[in-house]
PDB file of C-alpha atoms in Angstrom:
ATOM      1  CA  MET A 433      25.115   3.134 -17.855  1.00 53.00           C
ATOM      2  CA  LYS A 434      21.801   1.902 -19.231  1.00 55.00           C
ATOM      3  CA  HIS A 435      20.641   0.958 -15.714  1.00 62.00           C
ATOM      4  CA  ARG A 436      21.556   4.416 -14.411  1.00 71.00           C
ATOM      5  CA  LEU A 437      19.585   6.093 -17.197  1.00 67.00           C
ATOM      6  CA  TYR A 438      16.600   3.897 -16.415  1.00 65.00           C
ATOM      7  CA  GLN A 439      16.818   4.747 -12.711  1.00 69.00           C
ATOM      8  CA  PHE A 440      17.019   8.452 -13.579  1.00 73.00           C
ATOM      9  CA  TYR A 441      13.996   8.105 -15.851  1.00 70.00           C
ATOM     10  CA  ILE A 442      11.973   6.316 -13.174  1.00 70.00           C
ATOM     11  CA  GLY A 443      12.984   8.974 -10.661  1.00 73.00           C
ATOM     12  CA  PHE A 444      11.798  11.701 -13.024  1.00 77.00           C
ATOM     13  CA  LEU A 445       8.428  10.010 -13.546  1.00 74.00           C
ATOM     14  CA  VAL A 446       7.980   9.482  -9.815  1.00 75.00           C
ATOM     15  CA  ASN A 447       8.702  13.151  -9.136  1.00 81.00           C
ATOM     16  CA  PHE A 448       6.395  14.245 -11.964  1.00 81.00           C
ATOM     17  CA  SER A 449       3.629  12.070 -10.532  1.00 82.00           C
ATOM     18  CA  ARG A 450       4.189  13.456  -7.057  1.00 84.00           C
ATOM     19  CA  MET A 451       3.834  16.965  -8.432  1.00 89.00           C
ATOM     20  CA  LEU A 452       0.599  16.061 -10.226  1.00 89.00           C
ATOM     21  CA  PHE A 453      -1.037  14.075  -7.431  1.00 93.00           C
ATOM     22  CA  PHE A 454       0.311  15.610  -4.238  1.00 90.00           C
ATOM     23  CA  VAL A 455       1.227  19.232  -5.038  1.00 92.00           C
ATOM     24  CA  LEU A 456      -1.103  20.391  -7.786  1.00 93.00           C
ATOM     25  CA  ASN A 457      -3.829  18.139  -6.394  1.00 95.00           C
ATOM     26  CA  ARG A 458      -4.548  16.455  -3.061  1.00 95.00           C
ATOM     27  CA  LEU A 459      -4.290  12.700  -3.351  1.00 96.00           C
ATOM     28  CA  GLN A 460      -4.111  11.144   0.104  1.00 96.00           C
ATOM     29  CA  VAL A 461      -2.160   7.879   0.387  1.00 96.00           C
ATOM     30  CA  LYS A 462      -2.952   5.552   3.277  1.00 96.00           C
ATOM     31  CA  GLY A 463      -1.552   2.140   4.206  1.00 97.00           C
ATOM     32  CA  ASP A 464       1.589   2.527   2.094  1.00 94.00           C
ATOM     33  CA  GLN A 465       3.493   0.625   4.804  1.00 95.00           C
ATOM     34  CA  TYR A 466       1.990  -2.503   3.226  1.00 95.00           C
ATOM     35  CA  ILE A 467       3.988  -1.954   0.019  1.00 94.00           C
ATOM     36  CA  PRO A 468       7.011  -4.304   0.036  1.00 91.00           C
ATOM     37  CA  THR A 469      10.221  -2.263  -0.154  1.00 88.00           C
ATOM     38  CA  ASP A 470      12.250  -5.187  -1.498  1.00 84.00           C
ATOM     39  CA  ALA A 471      11.952  -7.260  -4.660  1.00 76.00           C
ATOM     40  CA  ARG A 472       9.376  -9.610  -3.155  1.00 86.00           C
ATOM     41  CA  ALA A 473       6.615 -10.320  -5.690  1.00 91.00           C
ATOM     42  CA  VAL A 474       2.995  -9.600  -4.775  1.00 95.00           C
ATOM     43  CA  LEU A 475      -0.290  -9.264  -6.630  1.00 96.00           C
ATOM     44  CA  TYR A 476      -1.832  -5.799  -6.315  1.00 96.00           C
ATOM     45  CA  VAL A 477      -5.587  -5.685  -6.965  1.00 96.00           C
ATOM     46  CA  SER A 478      -7.458  -2.390  -7.224  1.00 97.00           C
ATOM     47  CA  ASN A 479     -10.815  -1.003  -8.188  1.00 97.00           C
ATOM     48  CA  HIS A 480     -10.728   1.046 -11.389  1.00 95.00           C
ATOM     49  CA  VAL A 481     -12.362   4.467 -11.705  1.00 95.00           C
ATOM     50  CA  SER A 482     -10.013   6.474 -13.967  1.00 91.00           C
ATOM     51  CA  PHE A 483      -7.013   6.120 -16.245  1.00 84.00           C
ATOM     52  CA  LEU A 484      -5.154   8.272 -13.701  1.00 88.00           C
ATOM     53  CA  GLU A 485      -4.730   5.448 -11.186  1.00 89.00           C
ATOM     54  CA  THR A 486      -2.741   3.536 -13.801  1.00 84.00           C
ATOM     55  CA  MET A 487      -0.082   6.143 -13.067  1.00 83.00           C
ATOM     56  CA  ALA A 488      -0.835   7.001  -9.416  1.00 90.00           C
ATOM     57  CA  ILE A 489      -0.636   3.424  -8.110  1.00 92.00           C
ATOM     58  CA  PRO A 490       2.553   2.316  -9.923  1.00 86.00           C
ATOM     59  CA  MET A 491       4.417   5.518  -9.097  1.00 84.00           C
ATOM     60  CA  THR A 492       3.441   5.234  -5.423  1.00 90.00           C
ATOM     61  CA  ILE A 493       4.710   1.658  -5.379  1.00 90.00           C
ATOM     62  CA  VAL A 494       8.010   2.167  -7.226  1.00 84.00           C
ATOM     63  CA  GLY A 495       8.649   5.328  -5.227  1.00 82.00           C
ATOM     64  CA  ARG A 496       9.084   3.127  -2.124  1.00 84.00           C
ATOM     65  CA  GLN A 497      11.167   0.386  -3.736  1.00 79.00           C
ATOM     66  CA  LYS A 498      14.852   0.115  -4.532  1.00 71.00           C
ATOM     67  CA  VAL A 499      14.266  -2.752  -6.957  1.00 70.00           C
ATOM     68  CA  HIS A 500      11.461  -2.228  -9.455  1.00 72.00           C
ATOM     69  CA  THR A 501       9.703  -5.452 -10.448  1.00 83.00           C
ATOM     70  CA  LEU A 502       6.189  -4.097 -10.987  1.00 87.00           C
ATOM     71  CA  ARG A 503       4.212  -4.879 -14.120  1.00 88.00           C
ATOM     72  CA  ILE A 504       0.728  -3.526 -14.803  1.00 85.00           C
ATOM     73  CA  ALA A 505      -1.999  -5.236 -16.800  1.00 83.00           C
ATOM     74  CA  ALA A 506      -4.001  -2.497 -18.531  1.00 76.00           C
ATOM     75  CA  LYS A 507      -5.882  -1.811 -21.717  1.00 76.00           C
ATOM     76  CA  GLU A 508      -3.686  -1.382 -24.768  1.00 78.00           C
ATOM     77  CA  GLU A 509      -5.466   1.903 -25.618  1.00 77.00           C
ATOM     78  CA  LEU A 510      -3.884   3.590 -22.585  1.00 71.00           C
ATOM     79  CA  LEU A 511      -0.518   3.514 -24.343  1.00 72.00           C
ATOM     80  CA  GLN A 512      -1.847   6.121 -26.768  1.00 76.00           C
ATOM     81  CA  ILE A 513      -2.529   8.713 -24.031  1.00 72.00           C
ATOM     82  CA  PRO A 514       0.160  11.429 -23.887  1.00 70.00           C
ATOM     83  CA  VAL A 515       2.393  11.224 -20.793  1.00 65.00           C
ATOM     84  CA  ILE A 516       0.302   8.371 -19.310  1.00 66.00           C
ATOM     85  CA  GLY A 517       1.382   6.087 -22.152  1.00 70.00           C
ATOM     86  CA  ARG A 518       5.028   6.978 -21.598  1.00 69.00           C
ATOM     87  CA  VAL A 519       4.734   6.259 -17.887  1.00 66.00           C
ATOM     88  CA  LEU A 520       3.127   2.879 -18.532  1.00 68.00           C
ATOM     89  CA  ARG A 521       5.830   1.907 -21.018  1.00 70.00           C
ATOM     90  CA  SER A 522       8.479   2.766 -18.443  1.00 67.00           C
ATOM     91  CA  ILE A 523       7.064   0.194 -16.017  1.00 63.00           C
ATOM     92  CA  HIS A 524       6.632  -2.498 -18.652  1.00 71.00           C
ATOM     93  CA  ILE A 525       2.868  -2.595 -19.112  1.00 77.00           C
ATOM     94  CA  ILE A 526       1.262  -5.898 -20.068  1.00 81.00           C
ATOM     95  CA  PRO A 527      -1.177  -4.703 -22.750  1.00 76.00           C
ATOM     96  CA  VAL A 528      -4.645  -6.215 -22.646  1.00 78.00           C
ATOM     97  CA  LYS A 529      -6.261  -6.148 -26.069  1.00 74.00           C
ATOM     98  CA  ARG A 530      -9.987  -6.604 -26.556  1.00 68.00           C
ATOM     99  CA  GLY A 531     -10.782 -10.187 -27.503  1.00 63.00           C
ATOM    100  CA  SER A 532      -7.377 -11.538 -26.489  1.00 66.00           C
ATOM    101  CA  GLY A 533      -7.898 -12.209 -22.788  1.00 69.00           C
ATOM    102  CA  ALA A 534      -6.234 -15.631 -22.923  1.00 80.00           C
ATOM    103  CA  LYS A 535      -3.048 -14.135 -24.361  1.00 83.00           C
ATOM    104  CA  ALA A 536      -2.923 -11.425 -21.682  1.00 82.00           C
ATOM    105  CA  TYR A 537      -3.583 -14.025 -18.965  1.00 86.00           C
ATOM    106  CA  ALA A 538      -0.663 -16.127 -20.186  1.00 89.00           C
ATOM    107  CA  ALA A 539       1.593 -13.054 -20.275  1.00 88.00           C
ATOM    108  CA  ILE A 540       0.648 -12.168 -16.686  1.00 89.00           C
ATOM    109  CA  LEU A 541       1.426 -15.689 -15.439  1.00 90.00           C
ATOM    110  CA  GLN A 542       4.748 -15.642 -17.297  1.00 91.00           C
ATOM    111  CA  ASN A 543       5.701 -12.376 -15.577  1.00 90.00           C
ATOM    112  CA  ILE A 544       4.743 -13.846 -12.209  1.00 91.00           C
ATOM    113  CA  ARG A 545       6.987 -16.863 -12.836  1.00 91.00           C
ATOM    114  CA  GLN A 546       9.807 -14.428 -13.612  1.00 91.00           C
ATOM    115  CA  GLY A 547       9.440 -12.965 -10.128  1.00 91.00           C
ATOM    116  CA  ASN A 548       7.554  -9.792 -11.002  1.00 92.00           C
ATOM    117  CA  SER A 549       4.773  -8.101  -9.044  1.00 93.00           C
ATOM    118  CA  ILE A 550       1.559  -7.484 -10.975  1.00 93.00           C
ATOM    119  CA  LEU A 551      -1.120  -4.807 -10.724  1.00 94.00           C
ATOM    120  CA  VAL A 552      -4.552  -5.856 -12.004  1.00 93.00           C
ATOM    121  CA  PHE A 553      -8.007  -4.314 -12.011  1.00 93.00           C
ATOM    122  CA  PRO A 554     -10.548  -7.066 -11.187  1.00 93.00           C
ATOM    123  CA  GLU A 555     -13.523  -5.183 -12.641  1.00 93.00           C
ATOM    124  CA  GLY A 556     -11.957  -5.227 -16.095  1.00 85.00           C
ATOM    125  CA  THR A 557     -13.222  -1.749 -16.939  1.00 87.00           C
ATOM    126  CA  ARG A 558     -13.493   1.685 -15.385  1.00 89.00           C
ATOM    127  CA  ALA A 559     -16.400   2.532 -13.083  1.00 92.00           C
ATOM    128  CA  LYS A 560     -16.831   6.099 -14.269  1.00 89.00           C
ATOM    129  CA  ASP A 561     -19.387   6.820 -11.548  1.00 92.00           C
ATOM    130  CA  GLY A 562     -16.992   5.629  -8.840  1.00 91.00           C
ATOM    131  CA  ILE A 563     -19.262   2.734  -7.834  1.00 93.00           C
ATOM    132  CA  MET A 564     -17.433  -0.599  -7.799  1.00 95.00           C
ATOM    133  CA  LYS A 565     -18.536  -3.232 -10.289  1.00 94.00           C
ATOM    134  CA  ARG A 566     -18.534  -6.992  -9.929  1.00 95.00           C
ATOM    135  CA  PRO A 567     -15.078  -8.456 -10.668  1.00 95.00           C
ATOM    136  CA  LYS A 568     -14.341 -10.842 -13.505  1.00 92.00           C
ATOM    137  CA  ARG A 569     -14.148 -14.571 -12.780  1.00 93.00           C
ATOM    138  CA  ALA A 570     -10.738 -14.834 -14.493  1.00 91.00           C
ATOM    139  CA  ILE A 571      -9.222 -12.594 -11.806  1.00 91.00           C
ATOM    140  CA  GLY A 572     -10.256 -15.111  -9.148  1.00 92.00           C
ATOM    141  CA  LYS A 573      -8.484 -17.833 -11.099  1.00 92.00           C
ATOM    142  CA  LEU A 574      -5.385 -15.667 -11.518  1.00 92.00           C
ATOM    143  CA  MET A 575      -5.211 -14.875  -7.823  1.00 91.00           C
ATOM    144  CA  HIS A 576      -5.395 -18.577  -6.994  1.00 90.00           C
ATOM    145  CA  GLU A 577      -2.935 -19.768  -9.637  1.00 91.00           C
ATOM    146  CA  SER A 578      -0.365 -17.052  -8.971  1.00 91.00           C
ATOM    147  CA  GLY A 579       0.233 -18.142  -5.380  1.00 90.00           C
ATOM    148  CA  LEU A 580       1.331 -14.584  -4.575  1.00 94.00           C
ATOM    149  CA  PRO A 581       0.410 -12.557  -1.494  1.00 95.00           C
ATOM    150  CA  ILE A 582      -2.424 -10.193  -2.425  1.00 96.00           C
ATOM    151  CA  VAL A 583      -2.373  -6.476  -1.596  1.00 97.00           C
ATOM    152  CA  PRO A 584      -5.838  -4.893  -1.967  1.00 97.00           C
ATOM    153  CA  ILE A 585      -6.027  -1.253  -3.072  1.00 98.00           C
ATOM    154  CA  ARG A 586      -8.946   1.146  -3.016  1.00 98.00           C
ATOM    155  CA  ILE A 587      -9.184   4.284  -5.153  1.00 97.00           C
ATOM    156  CA  ASP A 588     -11.664   7.016  -4.244  1.00 97.00           C
ATOM    157  CA  GLY A 589     -12.425  10.308  -5.939  1.00 95.00           C
ATOM    158  CA  LEU A 590     -10.310  10.044  -9.082  1.00 95.00           C
ATOM    159  CA  HIS A 591     -13.346   9.452 -11.293  1.00 94.00           C
ATOM    160  CA  THR A 592     -14.112  13.187 -11.019  1.00 94.00           C
ATOM    161  CA  TRP A 593     -10.560  14.386 -11.732  1.00 94.00           C
ATOM    162  CA  ARG A 594      -9.567  16.256 -14.883  1.00 90.00           C
ATOM    163  CA  LEU A 595      -5.973  16.826 -15.960  1.00 80.00           C
ATOM    164  CA  TRP A 596      -6.493  20.569 -16.383  1.00 84.00           C
ATOM    165  CA  LYS A 597      -7.936  21.135 -12.911  1.00 90.00           C
ATOM    166  CA  LEU A 598      -6.075  21.879  -9.677  1.00 92.00           C
ATOM    167  CA  GLY A 599      -6.801  21.207  -6.010  1.00 95.00           C
ATOM    168  CA  GLN A 600      -8.766  18.023  -6.663  1.00 96.00           C
ATOM    169  CA  LYS A 601      -9.157  15.547  -3.799  1.00 96.00           C
ATOM    170  CA  GLY A 602      -8.878  11.786  -3.778  1.00 96.00           C
ATOM    171  CA  ALA A 603      -7.607   8.837  -1.754  1.00 97.00           C
ATOM    172  CA  LEU A 604      -5.400   5.827  -2.473  1.00 97.00           C
ATOM    173  CA  THR A 605      -5.578   3.162   0.246  1.00 98.00           C
ATOM    174  CA  PHE A 606      -3.416   0.039   0.474  1.00 98.00           C
ATOM    175  CA  GLY A 607      -4.642  -2.863   2.590  1.00 97.00           C
ATOM    176  CA  GLU A 608      -2.748  -5.505   4.529  1.00 96.00           C
ATOM    177  CA  PRO A 609      -1.432  -8.360   2.342  1.00 95.00           C
ATOM    178  CA  PHE A 610      -3.201 -11.708   2.627  1.00 95.00           C
ATOM    179  CA  ALA A 611      -2.901 -15.186   1.149  1.00 93.00           C
ATOM    180  CA  ILE A 612      -5.616 -16.566  -1.098  1.00 89.00           C
ATOM    181  CA  ASP A 613      -5.957 -19.563   1.257  1.00 87.00           C
ATOM    182  CA  GLU A 614      -7.340 -17.185   3.879  1.00 88.00           C
ATOM    183  CA  ILE A 615     -10.527 -16.666   1.885  1.00 85.00           C
ATOM    184  CA  LEU A 616     -10.990 -20.230   0.630  1.00 78.00           C
ATOM    185  CA  PRO A 617     -13.115 -22.747   2.538  1.00 70.00           C
ATOM    186  CA  VAL A 618     -11.150 -25.172   4.707  1.00 65.00           C
ATOM    187  CA  ASN A 619     -10.088 -28.338   2.812  1.00 62.00           C
ATOM    188  CA  GLN A 620     -11.264 -26.824  -0.475  1.00 65.00           C
ATOM    189  CA  ASP A 621     -11.080 -29.269  -3.384  1.00 70.00           C
ATOM    190  CA  GLU A 622      -8.796 -27.683  -6.000  1.00 69.00           C
ATOM    191  CA  GLU A 623     -11.075 -28.751  -8.848  1.00 71.00           C
ATOM    192  CA  ALA A 624     -14.178 -27.343  -7.161  1.00 77.00           C
ATOM    193  CA  ILE A 625     -12.953 -23.813  -6.467  1.00 86.00           C
ATOM    194  CA  ASP A 626     -15.507 -21.153  -7.366  1.00 90.00           C
ATOM    195  CA  TYR A 627     -13.283 -18.502  -8.947  1.00 92.00           C
ATOM    196  CA  GLN A 628     -16.099 -15.988  -9.144  1.00 94.00           C
ATOM    197  CA  LEU A 629     -16.602 -16.326  -5.404  1.00 91.00           C
ATOM    198  CA  VAL A 630     -12.856 -15.825  -4.863  1.00 92.00           C
ATOM    199  CA  ALA A 631     -12.933 -12.651  -6.959  1.00 94.00           C
ATOM    200  CA  ASP A 632     -16.043 -11.416  -5.124  1.00 95.00           C
ATOM    201  CA  LYS A 633     -14.419 -11.904  -1.720  1.00 94.00           C
ATOM    202  CA  VAL A 634     -11.301 -10.015  -2.742  1.00 94.00           C
ATOM    203  CA  MET A 635     -13.461  -7.213  -4.111  1.00 95.00           C
ATOM    204  CA  GLU A 636     -15.162  -7.070  -0.728  1.00 95.00           C
ATOM    205  CA  LYS A 637     -11.765  -6.576   0.900  1.00 95.00           C
ATOM    206  CA  ILE A 638     -11.131  -3.674  -1.473  1.00 97.00           C
ATOM    207  CA  ARG A 639     -14.551  -2.208  -0.732  1.00 96.00           C
ATOM    208  CA  SER A 640     -13.945  -2.405   3.023  1.00 95.00           C
ATOM    209  CA  LEU A 641     -10.789  -0.268   2.888  1.00 95.00           C
ATOM    210  CA  CYS A 642     -11.166   3.324   4.018  1.00 82.00           C
TER     211      CYS A 642
END
């Protein structure tokens, strides 16, 4: 009974999100064929321009899956936003509190070991002007240690959106999954990996999506 209620709740949130993003506004989704439809765990990495993508991305993902294993690492303050906070709680957000990065990192790795997919924002903060920032080094380390396939995501246009406006345009683009080994130098010494370089290369993959 509890599982059925949860499925109903997720279905309601997905439909609400579809109304907000695709009916009242014009969010274009591209590359959604790269979203696994099964329970296979992957690491989703996206640029960050608005609090709205913390709802748009998860609801697009879970809307295509029968088994929901997604967890999202996002700032704890987002839980206080009406509606958005409720949506994030429903998909088991991993709260990231200022000054407690190590704790959040450990929680993310624990969720990965439990077989969950994770959505992270490499820049660590919103780019309110829509221009991508340099990613954090810790994200490069996470991508390497997780061992998960990586699905890059690019968000465009949402930095100008307002909840009270209608007919706004934007794009959500999913890229083809890749393994972290594909962007590491051949015969890379594990102890000599440049995690900032890893994060930079993944950010370039995000930037190249269109």
